[in-house]
Each structure stands twice: as C-alpha cells, then as structure tokens.
Amino acid sequence: MTKKPRKTGLIFFPAFDWAISPTHPEREERLLYTQDQVFEEGLLDFENILEFKPGMATVEDINRAHICVPDARSVITESHLISAGGAITAADKVLRKEVDNAFALVRPPGHHAMLVVHGARGFCNINIEAVMVEYIRKHYGIRKVAIVDTDCHHGDGTQDIYWNDPDTLCISIHQDGRTLYPGTGFPEEMGGPNALGYTINIPLPPRTSDEGFLYTLENAILPILDDFQPELIINSAGQDNHYSDPITNMRFSARGYALLNDRLSPDIAVLEGGYSIEKALPYVNMGIILAMAGLDYDSVREPDFHAESLRQSDELTRKIERDVAEIHRLWKSRHSLKKKMVGDSRYTRRRKGIYYDTDGISEHQEETVRICEDCGGLVLIDSQADTGKRIYAVIIPHHACPACRLEGEDFFGKIPVQQYSHVYLQDRDKDNFQVKSR
Amino acid sequence: MILGIDVGGTHTDAVLIENLVVKRKTKVPTDEKNLLNSLLAVTTNLLRDEQPEKLERVVLSTTISTNAIVQKKTDRVGMILISGPGLPPSLLPVHEDSIHIRGYSNHRGAEMAAIDPEEVAQASRRFQEKEIRHLGVVGKFSTRNPKQETVVRDLLDGSYRHISMGHRLSGHLNFPRRIATTYLNESIWRRYNTFITQIQGFVRDQGITVPIYILKADGGTFDIEHSREFPVQTILSGPAASIMGILSMARCRRDAVALDMGGTTTDIALFADGVPLLEPFGVTIEGHKTLIRGLKTKSIGVGGDSLVSVTDGRLQIGPVREGPAYACGGPCPTPTDAMIVLGMTDIGDALLARRAMEDIGRQLNMGIEDAARAVYEETCRIVSAAVTSMVEEVNNKPVYTIHEILEGKKLIPKTLFVVGGPAGAIAPRMAELLGCPAQIPEHAEVANAIGAALARTTAEMTLLADTEQQLLTIAEDGYQEAIPARFTRADAIRIGQDRLRKKVMAMGAREEDLEIEVIEDMEFNMVKQFYTTGKNIRVKVQVKPGLIAGFTEGGKA
Ligand SMILES: [Zn+2]
Ligand SMILES: [Zn+2]
Ligand SMILES: [Zn+2]
C-alpha cells in the first residue's frame, strides 16, 4: 500500500497528574500505554508528524459554547482548560496551514457536556469539540462544520449544543441507546425546528464489527457529508467501540479505526472516550495517527486480534443495511419534514430532564425556540437543578436575523432577575457574553 | 595532573591541567593516516620535563567512531529484528541484511508471541552464507523485557565475532532508533576495538599507568575498557568536548548560550542553570536517528569564511564556504573581510578586505564601510535568530503533566559565551541582539581538550517496576528481579541510585563526582474492573553531565 504522506499535527497531553478518582476509568494511567506505543514506534520521528504543546483555553472560549452555572471557573479545573486548549491548538495548526490535519490526543473528554453545565456528566465537564468549533468560528470565520462522533456512546452533549444550528452537522454513530449510557441517540432525534435533519443519529447494534462500521461510513456518513459540503470535518474520536473495551459491547478493531479515519479524512480529530487502556488505546491511537499521516497502517494489529471470533452475524449485517437506508431517507426528506413538524406555530418548546451521573445532579430544562426561516432561531432556556440553582439563558445564534436578535435582546433586558440565580446572554453572532444576577 | 586530548578532524589539541589550572597547552595537525602519531606529538610536547607519577588520569575525545560512520568504514552487520505488529518494515530503518522473526513483547514487557529457534537458525544460516561476522539483535519493547533479545543471542553465541543487543544500549523507548543504534554500535565495533587496543599499547609504551577515559556524546566520560562494548556512545564527542570546555572556563550556574563560530558553521549549545541541555531522544549522525544520549547542539551554515553574495539586491551569507576570507587569499567576500574593514580584527590583508567589500557595496549601492557594516549585521542577525528559535523550541517542548504546563521552567539565557575565530568581533553585537552580556572564555582555542580533561563520568539508568507481575526490570543492565507486591516508588528510587552508583564506579567514576539525580519518577495504578491490581512505577536516574569535583565549586582553569 503506498499513500501520499500528509503533515499531521499531534497534540499529546496524557495529563499524568489528573484523575476523577484513583480507580476511575478516567485516571492518570489512561494514556500511559498509548504514550509507550507512540514513543516505541518512533512516531514522533517521522518528518510529517509534528508534536505540539497544548495551549490553555480561556473562560471566554468556554462561554462561547456553554452556559456554566454559576460560571465557567466553578465547573472546571485546569485540566479541562488544557484539554480544550489542546483541541484549540490542533485547530490553530490546521487553519494556519502549518499541518494538513491534526489529532488532539488529550484528556479529559467532553462530548457528554451539554449547553447548560451544572456539573460533570459521563466524565465530561465541558465539551472540548464545541469550545474548539466556536473558537474556530470566532477566529477563522468558518461557517459550515461537520462533527462526526465515532465514540461508542451517543454524543448527546455535542448534539445538545448544536441542536438548533443548521450550520453544524452533528453525526453520531454509537451503540444502541437501549443498551448503553446515555440512553439516547435515536434516528428520530434530528435537531430543532430550524435545524431539522442536521443532527443525525446512527445507533448500531451491540457486537457490530469492522464490517458494520465501515458499511455505515460508506453508505450513510460519507454521502451525507458530500451533500452538506462542510468547510471542516471534525472527528470526535472515541475509542470505546473496541472489542476489548470494558464498558461497552462492540467489536471494532484498531485496524478498523485506522480504515475509518483514512476514509473519513477528518481535518481535526479529538480523542473522546475509550477505556481499554492496555489492550485497545495503544493500537487504536497508533492506527489513527498513521492513517491521518497517510502512512501504511496495514501492520497495526492488537497482539490478541482474531478476525474470525470478531465477525458480526449475517442477521446483524442485514439490520445495519436497513437502518442505514432509513438514515439516508430521513436526510433526503429533511426539508419537507420541517413543514410537517412546526406547522404554523411561532415557537416550539421542549422539556427535558438531564442527569449528571458523575456529580449526581438532576436538572429540568425548558427550551423555547423561535421558528425562523432566516436563521437558526432565537433560543431561550429555563433550567433548574436540584442544587437549588435556577437560571435563564438567551442564545442569539450565529448569523442571527434582525427579528431574532431584537427579540433576544428584548428578552434579556426584560427577564425578571428575582426568579433566577443568574440570567445569561450568549450572543454567538456578536461574540458577546453577559450575566445578570439578583 | 590530568591530561586531556581531543583528536579532531583537523587538529589534535591537548592540555595538561594541574590543580584545576591549565598548565600547558598544545595543538598539532591531526595525522589522519595514523592517529597515534598525533597522540605521540602532543603527549611528548606536554609531558616533557613532567614527573609521570603526578599524572592522575588521561581523557581522550576521539573522532574515530564518528569518522568510521561518516566515511562508511563500517562492517557489514546482520540484523535480527523482533518487530511484532505496528510499523511495517518499509517504515523501519532497515537494510538488506535485516531479517524479521516472530516474537513480541508488549509495552508492559509481557511476552505475547514466542521466539521460534528454528527461524533464528535459518536467519543465521543466511548471514553465514553472506559471510557476515557481526550481528545486531533488536526487539520491540526490549527495554521493557530484554528476554527475547537474550534468547536470540544465546542461540547464536559463538557463531559471530560479536553480537550487539538493543536493550543494552539505552533504556529509552523508540524501536526504529534502537535498530539504528544497535546497527551502528556493531558496525564500528571492530574498528573501534582495534583503535582502543592500539591506544592502550601506546600508553603502556609511554610508561603511563593511570586510568584512561573516553569522552561520550553526552559530555561525560567512561573507562576505556568499559567503552569497548559501547563504541556508539563515543560518536559526536567532539562538539561535546567543546561545550564542556566552555562550561569549565565560564563557570556558569545560570541559563546560558554558547556559540562556537568556525569558518563554515556556528554551533549553538544551551545551558539550563549551568547544565548543558541534552537531546530529548538521542543524537542524529549521518541521518541515523539514534538513542545515544548527547548534548543538544544546533549547527547553522554561517561562519567567518561563509560565502557572501548579493541576490536580487539582498545579502546572502553562507551556507557554503568557498575558501578562507578574501583578505587571507580566499576567492570570495566573507564576513571576516567585513570585520577586517570595520577594524574588529587585524588578520589578513586589509586592502584585499576592502576590495571584497567594495564589490559587495557596488551590488548594494553603498560604500565600502556601509557594505561591511551590512554584512556584519546580517551575519549576527542570522546567528541570533537561530539562537532565539532554539530557545523557543526548547521552551515549547511538549510536557505531559498539568503541573509542568502550569509551573514549567522557561529557559531565559542570562549569559552568552562566544568562542571560535571571530569571537571577539561578533560578541558585542550578539550581546545586544540577544539582550545578555557576552563573555569570551580564556583558552578558548583548546576548549575541547579542556572539556575532555575535566568531564566527569556519566550514566543513566531506567527502572520499571510492575507490582502486578512483581518484577523489576533494568534493561540497560539486562537485569530483572522479583519484587514484593508492596514495592514502592521510594524502593525503586533507592535501588536505582544504588545500582547507578555501582555502575558508574565500575565505569571509572570517582566517589566525589557522583552527582546522582532522579530525572523521572512516576507511579500509576493498574486497575482491573475498578480494583487496583498493582502499580506501574517508572524511575530514571542519572549522573548529570558536568565537570569533575572541585571544578563546579569555582576552581580555575
Ligand atoms: Zn458517537
Ligand atoms: Zn464513550
Ligand atoms: Zn431568525
């Protein structure tokens, strides 16, 4: 196999001095053997693989993607600033054309962190991809972005942040939510009224192997990306689909991950989950790095790999084929679906309950979206957590139309502060973040 | 008394040091055909009228290994590689005499696939057919478990003139570099050992009975007998000698830059708190990336004799050298000519220098003095930019803990040391450009010999303790021992310090020079199903590069 080598940036930050708790899967040792493998294989000696030190994200960076309660400083630690900062460094290197693509091999992860943050859920406090995407939009003026989440868990946080944004295509493939945390990510979750169809969920049955993943990539993800024409493709590169992962039930291999990355060809990959730290991560990361750098990954193989024992059943193959066809049909009919869904209403409202498993917090949220033909639409959020905090947030979207802007500013001015501990204005379009409190 | 000798490509320099003061120094042209002639000349010069019994030691820095590699005077080496899965052979630094065999140890040193003795025998038969007499054996992760390399060696012991094993040469991870390092070590082994035998004979003939040391790439020394097994450690010891020499004369405890401007190139080295910086992975020689610990140097193609030209109205300095300065009978204008015109040096013919600058001035539409000023300025600017970028690169080196990101030390040079021909001319301007005072150390012309004479014995050791497997591994020593499940990081550090002490003493170190420090010290919980099953402890200890005792305390050379 001969390929054209690409310049790949590697932001490697194993945070050897940070853990959620000493025996938690998200602990110091998580990237230790990956580092061993990367060093031993001499990957950093390749002229087209360049390692960069992560920068640190700022509170302003976080406020572009999140409403943190009561503020960003109190829901994060330095480690989150470095992890998000690593993703930002990856983006900078790619967009300044210092490299062709980049991989932020950082921890802790972020794809379960939603728009409103009362605490940590699914090992995530802030969504490092979303913080990065908003940074990119602010500094490089990029509009259309596709985020492909290949973590085994549904990327529910990323989905939540971009639920109403038609310029951010969020595709998540994951183990069927009926069998795994967080229990969401079904095909009918398609985005808010003004962004319907731009959230795409592809649940896969437990025991899906390389064949199933690659089929889904070729027949759903790549054609949809081709239609959407993003300026930038980001891979939320979770590695817990691996057959040896202790907390999931899939059968993906290191070589499969390499193939997937090679064909998806993301501009930026950001590490998400993956907790088989000895048997999977060293090999999966090696495969991804080689694939991104355009180097031969055919010999990347786990020492205990047996293709035969990982093969998926024919029945499972047929199910995936049917599901993928349905996903494609939904995507093609996204424009007509909006009419059917919103009818003549001026606003839509959804209520949801969010549980922060890592911190044991429950939140109730009511989200109101202004139906708009001209922009992503004004978003209003009323959120109450069992910590006693109740907040209100006004989100003015990127490229907001005058009507949505006017209404949003009006709401923020008029909202009765006494009822809430904090009232926030996140003006994504003007990059303006304001807080009022009683 | 200490005798320090640097056998360089052009000159052999030597110094005799007594009570930490340079007593005598000498410089003779190197006789490439017979290095012993050069050695004889300098020792005769220096030891004449001296009482031989006052001599305590002889330290030699030699280019024999470097030259063997550069001039390809190497032996053919059969390489047996235990690669396992990962990088394909096409991406490894292998040559036609490399054979990949089955077998694999993983990152924790666990054997995942066994060696097949029949396959080893087959490989060996192929080497024997090609009349290959030297062998290298390298396994992936062999620094985590040297067993498979040793198994192969044991199977073939006696069939070859010599066998090098990867795990003995460095404790660091990097399989491709381990292959290159092992190959180089074996390919120069015979030539180096022949040379060492000659040296020992020569020294005996001179009636010298004191210990003899050889300088390594990291600016440290080891005993000559010990060096026989590790010739590759002596590559690039020339630049290391100069840097150690500057260190000895500068007596610097701060962050500093050292510049050595020669005719063709300028070499840059950095010191952090007075300790020379090492290459993070290992030095590179002739495109071979190795695991050999060595001083970090950067060489740029600008020197006193660099060709000065004008292209599209812009000055170009170097990187080629066409000959000496125009003022000294060379063919083209050089920075040295500019320095002569500006009255910064009085070598050469000043009229010729003016003619050279007149030529440059015509192309730049300026007078002779202005042209000279422009050439001088551009020369200093290029060197200062290279220093700045090197410092930046060091300060941007990736780190892997939050602590280091938040508290990481930044290198901020406080002093500039300049040696080499044009040192006096460039030092003041370099000081301005870099914003720190410049010094020109004494005896700079024999800095390398002084560096060799005063370098201490150095070594490094890597320990891996796995309390789940209850095993401690020190690969460089080929050492493994059982440890209890309760083994701690403090135990690992203690054992490391203890064994390193014994090791460097065996390499010829003196008790008073043992400045042992812990350079890596990490401990990780290994968890299965949310229960801790053991600890993975990693410790690295070293005798850091530096000068022999007495010197660091402010003795004078
Ligand atoms: Zn996913
Ligand atoms: Zn996950
Ligand atoms: Zn609107």
mmCIF file of N, CA, C and O in Angstrom, chain A residues 298-364:
data_model
loop_
_atom_site.group_PDB
_atom_site.id
_atom_site.type_symbol
_atom_site.label_atom_id
_atom_site.label_comp_id
_atom_site.label_asym_id
_atom_site.label_seq_id
_atom_site.Cartn_x
_atom_site.Cartn_y
_atom_site.Cartn_z
ATOM 1 N N ASP A 298 -1.268 -1.057 7.656
ATOM 2 C CA ASP A 298 -1.697 -2.449 7.467
ATOM 3 C C ASP A 298 -1.167 -3.402 8.534
ATOM 4 O O ASP A 298 -1.791 -4.413 8.828
ATOM 5 N N SER A 299 -0.011 -3.080 9.125
ATOM 6 C CA SER A 299 0.554 -3.991 10.121
ATOM 7 C C SER A 299 0.113 -3.663 11.543
ATOM 8 O O SER A 299 0.571 -4.286 12.488
ATOM 9 N N VAL A 300 -0.746 -2.663 11.697
ATOM 10 C CA VAL A 300 -1.238 -2.339 13.044
ATOM 11 C C VAL A 300 -2.273 -3.388 13.436
ATOM 12 O O VAL A 300 -3.283 -3.566 12.761
ATOM 13 N N ARG A 301 -2.007 -4.072 14.508
ATOM 14 C CA ARG A 301 -2.881 -5.166 14.907
ATOM 15 C C ARG A 301 -2.680 -5.401 16.407
ATOM 16 O O ARG A 301 -1.566 -5.348 16.909
ATOM 17 N N GLU A 302 -3.784 -5.628 17.126
ATOM 18 C CA GLU A 302 -3.667 -5.949 18.537
ATOM 19 C C GLU A 302 -2.999 -7.325 18.661
ATOM 20 O O GLU A 302 -3.282 -8.213 17.852
ATOM 21 N N PRO A 303 -2.154 -7.515 19.676
ATOM 22 C CA PRO A 303 -1.475 -8.816 19.790
ATOM 23 C C PRO A 303 -2.453 -9.980 19.933
ATOM 24 O O PRO A 303 -2.130 -11.105 19.576
ATOM 25 N N ASP A 304 -3.674 -9.720 20.441
ATOM 26 C CA ASP A 304 -4.623 -10.837 20.623
ATOM 27 C C ASP A 304 -5.740 -10.820 19.576
ATOM 28 O O ASP A 304 -6.787 -11.404 19.761
ATOM 29 N N PHE A 305 -5.530 -10.153 18.457
ATOM 30 C CA PHE A 305 -6.576 -9.993 17.443
ATOM 31 C C PHE A 305 -6.865 -11.306 16.699
ATOM 32 O O PHE A 305 -5.960 -11.971 16.222
ATOM 33 N N HIS A 306 -8.158 -11.671 16.643
ATOM 34 C CA HIS A 306 -8.578 -12.819 15.830
ATOM 35 C C HIS A 306 -9.797 -12.403 15.027
ATOM 36 O O HIS A 306 -10.898 -12.330 15.563
ATOM 37 N N ALA A 307 -9.626 -12.151 13.778
ATOM 38 C CA ALA A 307 -10.714 -11.647 12.931
ATOM 39 C C ALA A 307 -11.933 -12.555 13.005
ATOM 40 O O ALA A 307 -13.069 -12.087 13.117
ATOM 41 N N GLU A 308 -11.699 -13.854 12.979
ATOM 42 C CA GLU A 308 -12.798 -14.822 12.920
ATOM 43 C C GLU A 308 -13.735 -14.677 14.124
ATOM 44 O O GLU A 308 -14.954 -14.626 13.977
ATOM 45 N N SER A 309 -13.162 -14.552 15.308
ATOM 46 C CA SER A 309 -14.007 -14.514 16.513
ATOM 47 C C SER A 309 -14.721 -13.170 16.655
ATOM 48 O O SER A 309 -15.597 -13.024 17.505
ATOM 49 N N LEU A 310 -14.360 -12.182 15.843
ATOM 50 C CA LEU A 310 -14.991 -10.869 15.964
ATOM 51 C C LEU A 310 -16.024 -10.622 14.856
ATOM 52 O O LEU A 310 -16.654 -9.581 14.808
ATOM 53 N N ARG A 311 -16.175 -11.597 13.980
ATOM 54 C CA ARG A 311 -17.086 -11.397 12.831
ATOM 55 C C ARG A 311 -18.516 -11.168 13.313
ATOM 56 O O ARG A 311 -18.986 -11.775 14.256
ATOM 57 N N GLN A 312 -19.241 -10.235 12.644
ATOM 58 C CA GLN A 312 -20.634 -9.985 13.040
ATOM 59 C C GLN A 312 -21.554 -10.953 12.283
ATOM 60 O O GLN A 312 -21.235 -11.418 11.186
ATOM 61 N N SER A 313 -22.740 -11.231 12.866
ATOM 62 C CA SER A 313 -23.665 -12.198 12.258
ATOM 63 C C SER A 313 -24.285 -11.605 11.001
ATOM 64 O O SER A 313 -24.376 -10.385 10.836
ATOM 65 N N ASP A 314 -24.751 -12.476 10.113
ATOM 66 C CA ASP A 314 -25.400 -12.028 8.871
ATOM 67 C C ASP A 314 -26.663 -11.240 9.187
ATOM 68 O O ASP A 314 -26.992 -10.266 8.517
ATOM 69 N N GLU A 315 -27.344 -11.694 10.207
ATOM 70 C CA GLU A 315 -28.583 -11.030 10.618
ATOM 71 C C GLU A 315 -28.279 -9.582 10.997
ATOM 72 O O GLU A 315 -28.995 -8.648 10.623
ATOM 73 N N LEU A 316 -27.204 -9.411 11.762
ATOM 74 C CA LEU A 316 -26.798 -8.076 12.186
ATOM 75 C C LEU A 316 -26.422 -7.219 10.970
ATOM 76 O O LEU A 316 -26.779 -6.048 10.889
ATOM 77 N N THR A 317 -25.753 -7.824 10.030
ATOM 78 C CA THR A 317 -25.374 -7.099 8.816
ATOM 79 C C THR A 317 -26.619 -6.577 8.101
ATOM 80 O O THR A 317 -26.672 -5.408 7.698
ATOM 81 N N ARG A 318 -27.642 -7.439 7.989
ATOM 82 C CA ARG A 318 -28.857 -7.020 7.292
ATOM 83 C C ARG A 318 -29.569 -5.898 8.047
ATOM 84 O O ARG A 318 -30.091 -4.970 7.451
ATOM 85 N N LYS A 319 -29.557 -5.981 9.377
ATOM 86 C CA LYS A 319 -30.193 -4.928 10.168
ATOM 87 C C LYS A 319 -29.496 -3.581 9.916
ATOM 88 O O LYS A 319 -30.147 -2.550 9.726
ATOM 89 N N ILE A 320 -28.193 -3.599 9.922
ATOM 90 C CA ILE A 320 -27.445 -2.360 9.689
ATOM 91 C C ILE A 320 -27.759 -1.801 8.305
ATOM 92 O O ILE A 320 -27.978 -0.601 8.135
ATOM 93 N N GLU A 321 -27.861 -2.686 7.320
ATOM 94 C CA GLU A 321 -28.166 -2.223 5.958
ATOM 95 C C GLU A 321 -29.525 -1.516 5.912
ATOM 96 O O GLU A 321 -29.670 -0.460 5.305
ATOM 97 N N ARG A 322 -30.504 -2.104 6.608
ATOM 98 C CA ARG A 322 -31.842 -1.488 6.636
ATOM 99 C C ARG A 322 -31.791 -0.133 7.343
ATOM 100 O O ARG A 322 -32.332 0.866 6.870
ATOM 101 N N ASP A 323 -31.125 -0.093 8.503
ATOM 102 C CA ASP A 323 -31.050 1.156 9.283
ATOM 103 C C ASP A 323 -30.371 2.274 8.490
ATOM 104 O O ASP A 323 -30.802 3.423 8.518
ATOM 105 N N VAL A 324 -29.302 1.903 7.820
ATOM 106 C CA VAL A 324 -28.554 2.901 7.059
ATOM 107 C C VAL A 324 -29.412 3.472 5.937
ATOM 108 O O VAL A 324 -29.415 4.685 5.676
ATOM 109 N N ALA A 325 -30.201 2.615 5.290
ATOM 110 C CA ALA A 325 -31.092 3.080 4.223
ATOM 111 C C ALA A 325 -32.096 4.086 4.784
ATOM 112 O O ALA A 325 -32.391 5.121 4.170
ATOM 113 N N GLU A 326 -32.613 3.810 5.976
ATOM 114 C CA GLU A 326 -33.584 4.696 6.623
ATOM 115 C C GLU A 326 -32.942 6.053 6.963
ATOM 116 O O GLU A 326 -33.542 7.108 6.779
ATOM 117 N N ILE A 327 -31.725 6.011 7.461
ATOM 118 C CA ILE A 327 -30.996 7.253 7.786
ATOM 119 C C ILE A 327 -30.860 8.112 6.535
ATOM 120 O O ILE A 327 -31.091 9.314 6.541
ATOM 121 N N HIS A 328 -30.540 7.469 5.465
ATOM 122 C CA HIS A 328 -30.342 8.197 4.226
ATOM 123 C C HIS A 328 -31.651 8.815 3.753
ATOM 124 O O HIS A 328 -31.694 9.947 3.272
ATOM 125 N N ARG A 329 -32.747 8.065 3.916
ATOM 126 C CA ARG A 329 -34.060 8.564 3.505
ATOM 127 C C ARG A 329 -34.445 9.794 4.342
ATOM 128 O O ARG A 329 -34.906 10.806 3.811
ATOM 129 N N LEU A 330 -34.208 9.709 5.652
ATOM 130 C CA LEU A 330 -34.520 10.838 6.546
ATOM 131 C C LEU A 330 -33.751 12.089 6.124
ATOM 132 O O LEU A 330 -34.282 13.195 6.108
ATOM 133 N N TRP A 331 -32.477 11.900 5.836
ATOM 134 C CA TRP A 331 -31.637 13.036 5.417
ATOM 135 C C TRP A 331 -32.186 13.695 4.158
ATOM 136 O O TRP A 331 -32.320 14.909 4.082
ATOM 137 N N LYS A 332 -32.585 12.883 3.188
ATOM 138 C CA LYS A 332 -33.082 13.411 1.919
ATOM 139 C C LYS A 332 -34.409 14.170 2.095
ATOM 140 O O LYS A 332 -34.715 15.079 1.334
ATOM 141 N N SER A 333 -35.189 13.780 3.123
ATOM 142 C CA SER A 333 -36.507 14.397 3.278
ATOM 143 C C SER A 333 -36.532 15.482 4.342
ATOM 144 O O SER A 333 -37.586 15.890 4.817
ATOM 145 N N ARG A 334 -35.308 15.944 4.766
ATOM 146 C CA ARG A 334 -35.243 16.869 5.903
ATOM 147 C C ARG A 334 -36.021 18.164 5.678
ATOM 148 O O ARG A 334 -36.626 18.697 6.605
ATOM 149 N N HIS A 335 -36.049 18.694 4.422
ATOM 150 C CA HIS A 335 -36.722 19.976 4.193
ATOM 151 C C HIS A 335 -38.231 19.860 4.341
ATOM 152 O O HIS A 335 -38.868 20.708 4.959
ATOM 153 N N SER A 336 -38.805 18.783 3.806
ATOM 154 C CA SER A 336 -40.259 18.624 3.900
ATOM 155 C C SER A 336 -40.695 18.302 5.330
ATOM 156 O O SER A 336 -41.817 18.621 5.729
ATOM 157 N N LEU A 337 -39.780 17.710 6.099
ATOM 158 C CA LEU A 337 -40.137 17.340 7.478
ATOM 159 C C LEU A 337 -40.429 18.563 8.341
ATOM 160 O O LEU A 337 -41.274 18.532 9.228
ATOM 161 N N LYS A 338 -39.714 19.652 8.074
ATOM 162 C CA LYS A 338 -39.873 20.838 8.912
ATOM 163 C C LYS A 338 -41.313 21.349 8.854
ATOM 164 O O LYS A 338 -41.939 21.609 9.879
ATOM 165 N N LYS A 339 -41.828 21.458 7.640
ATOM 166 C CA LYS A 339 -43.198 21.938 7.447
ATOM 167 C C LYS A 339 -44.167 21.099 8.282
ATOM 168 O O LYS A 339 -44.992 21.612 9.038
ATOM 169 N N LYS A 340 -43.987 19.764 8.149
ATOM 170 C CA LYS A 340 -44.860 18.832 8.852
ATOM 171 C C LYS A 340 -44.766 19.031 10.369
ATOM 172 O O LYS A 340 -45.752 18.994 11.078
ATOM 173 N N MET A 341 -43.570 19.291 10.838
ATOM 174 C CA MET A 341 -43.339 19.322 12.278
ATOM 175 C C MET A 341 -43.828 20.619 12.928
ATOM 176 O O MET A 341 -44.487 20.591 13.957
ATOM 177 N N VAL A 342 -43.517 21.763 12.324
ATOM 178 C CA VAL A 342 -43.830 23.019 13.009
ATOM 179 C C VAL A 342 -45.189 23.621 12.620
ATOM 180 O O VAL A 342 -45.771 24.379 13.403
ATOM 181 N N GLY A 343 -45.671 23.296 11.443
ATOM 182 C CA GLY A 343 -46.960 23.847 11.024
ATOM 183 C C GLY A 343 -46.932 25.359 11.050
ATOM 184 O O GLY A 343 -46.048 25.994 10.492
ATOM 185 N N ASP A 344 -47.897 25.954 11.763
ATOM 186 C CA ASP A 344 -47.987 27.414 11.801
ATOM 187 C C ASP A 344 -47.465 28.021 13.101
ATOM 188 O O ASP A 344 -47.570 29.228 13.305
ATOM 189 N N SER A 345 -46.933 27.198 13.992
ATOM 190 C CA SER A 345 -46.537 27.759 15.289
ATOM 191 C C SER A 345 -45.369 28.723 15.136
ATOM 192 O O SER A 345 -44.567 28.629 14.210
ATOM 193 N N ARG A 346 -45.279 29.673 16.050
ATOM 194 C CA ARG A 346 -44.204 30.643 16.011
ATOM 195 C C ARG A 346 -43.037 30.208 16.893
ATOM 196 O O ARG A 346 -41.910 30.637 16.716
ATOM 197 N N TYR A 347 -43.370 29.363 17.880
ATOM 198 C CA TYR A 347 -42.333 28.874 18.796
ATOM 199 C C TYR A 347 -42.503 27.374 18.966
ATOM 200 O O TYR A 347 -43.619 26.867 18.848
ATOM 201 N N THR A 348 -41.420 26.683 19.236
ATOM 202 C CA THR A 348 -41.574 25.302 19.707
ATOM 203 C C THR A 348 -40.954 25.245 21.091
ATOM 204 O O THR A 348 -40.080 26.045 21.452
ATOM 205 N N ARG A 349 -41.415 24.263 21.818
ATOM 206 C CA ARG A 349 -40.930 24.134 23.184
ATOM 207 C C ARG A 349 -40.599 22.670 23.427
ATOM 208 O O ARG A 349 -41.317 21.790 22.992
ATOM 209 N N ARG A 350 -39.442 22.397 24.091
ATOM 210 C CA ARG A 350 -39.215 21.007 24.523
ATOM 211 C C ARG A 350 -38.751 21.029 25.966
ATOM 212 O O ARG A 350 -38.054 21.957 26.417
ATOM 213 N N ARG A 351 -39.194 19.990 26.665
ATOM 214 C CA ARG A 351 -38.792 19.861 28.066
ATOM 215 C C ARG A 351 -37.899 18.641 28.167
ATOM 216 O O ARG A 351 -38.156 17.633 27.522
ATOM 217 N N LYS A 352 -36.885 18.750 28.983
ATOM 218 C CA LYS A 352 -36.063 17.550 29.150
ATOM 219 C C LYS A 352 -35.472 17.513 30.549
ATOM 220 O O LYS A 352 -35.288 18.545 31.214
ATOM 221 N N GLY A 353 -35.215 16.292 30.963
ATOM 222 C CA GLY A 353 -34.558 16.072 32.245
ATOM 223 C C GLY A 353 -33.141 15.620 31.946
ATOM 224 O O GLY A 353 -32.909 14.820 31.050
ATOM 225 N N ILE A 354 -32.184 16.172 32.662
ATOM 226 C CA ILE A 354 -30.780 15.801 32.436
ATOM 227 C C ILE A 354 -30.190 15.341 33.750
ATOM 228 O O ILE A 354 -30.362 16.001 34.781
ATOM 229 N N TYR A 355 -29.545 14.187 33.709
ATOM 230 C CA TYR A 355 -28.920 13.686 34.924
ATOM 231 C C TYR A 355 -27.397 13.742 34.779
ATOM 232 O O TYR A 355 -26.833 13.294 33.785
ATOM 233 N N TYR A 356 -26.760 14.351 35.759
ATOM 234 C CA TYR A 356 -25.294 14.447 35.770
ATOM 235 C C TYR A 356 -24.777 13.281 36.599
ATOM 236 O O TYR A 356 -24.629 13.401 37.815
ATOM 237 N N ASP A 357 -24.504 12.138 35.912
ATOM 238 C CA ASP A 357 -24.126 10.918 36.639
ATOM 239 C C ASP A 357 -22.828 11.073 37.424
ATOM 240 O O ASP A 357 -22.670 10.523 38.502
ATOM 241 N N THR A 358 -21.885 11.814 36.893
ATOM 242 C CA THR A 358 -20.591 11.944 37.581
ATOM 243 C C THR A 358 -20.736 12.748 38.882
ATOM 244 O O THR A 358 -20.108 12.436 39.880
ATOM 245 N N ASP A 359 -21.593 13.777 38.832
ATOM 246 C CA ASP A 359 -21.753 14.630 40.010
ATOM 247 C C ASP A 359 -23.058 14.399 40.764
ATOM 248 O O ASP A 359 -23.296 15.025 41.810
ATOM 249 N N GLY A 360 -23.952 13.512 40.238
ATOM 250 C CA GLY A 360 -25.213 13.219 40.910
ATOM 251 C C GLY A 360 -26.172 14.403 40.996
ATOM 252 O O GLY A 360 -26.857 14.602 41.996
ATOM 253 N N ILE A 361 -26.244 15.185 39.920
ATOM 254 C CA ILE A 361 -27.141 16.349 39.898
ATOM 255 C C ILE A 361 -28.277 16.073 38.898
ATOM 256 O O ILE A 361 -28.041 15.469 37.845
ATOM 257 N N SER A 362 -29.511 16.496 39.228
ATOM 258 C CA SER A 362 -30.613 16.407 38.267
ATOM 259 C C SER A 362 -31.026 17.801 37.846
ATOM 260 O O SER A 362 -31.098 18.712 38.670
ATOM 261 N N GLU A 363 -31.305 17.927 36.533
ATOM 262 C CA GLU A 363 -31.680 19.234 36.008
ATOM 263 C C GLU A 363 -32.962 19.080 35.195
ATOM 264 O O GLU A 363 -33.157 18.081 34.501
ATOM 265 N N HIS A 364 -33.858 20.102 35.307
ATOM 266 C CA HIS A 364 -35.025 20.154 34.424
ATOM 267 C C HIS A 364 -34.897 21.379 33.569
ATOM 268 O O HIS A 364 -34.579 22.450 34.056
#
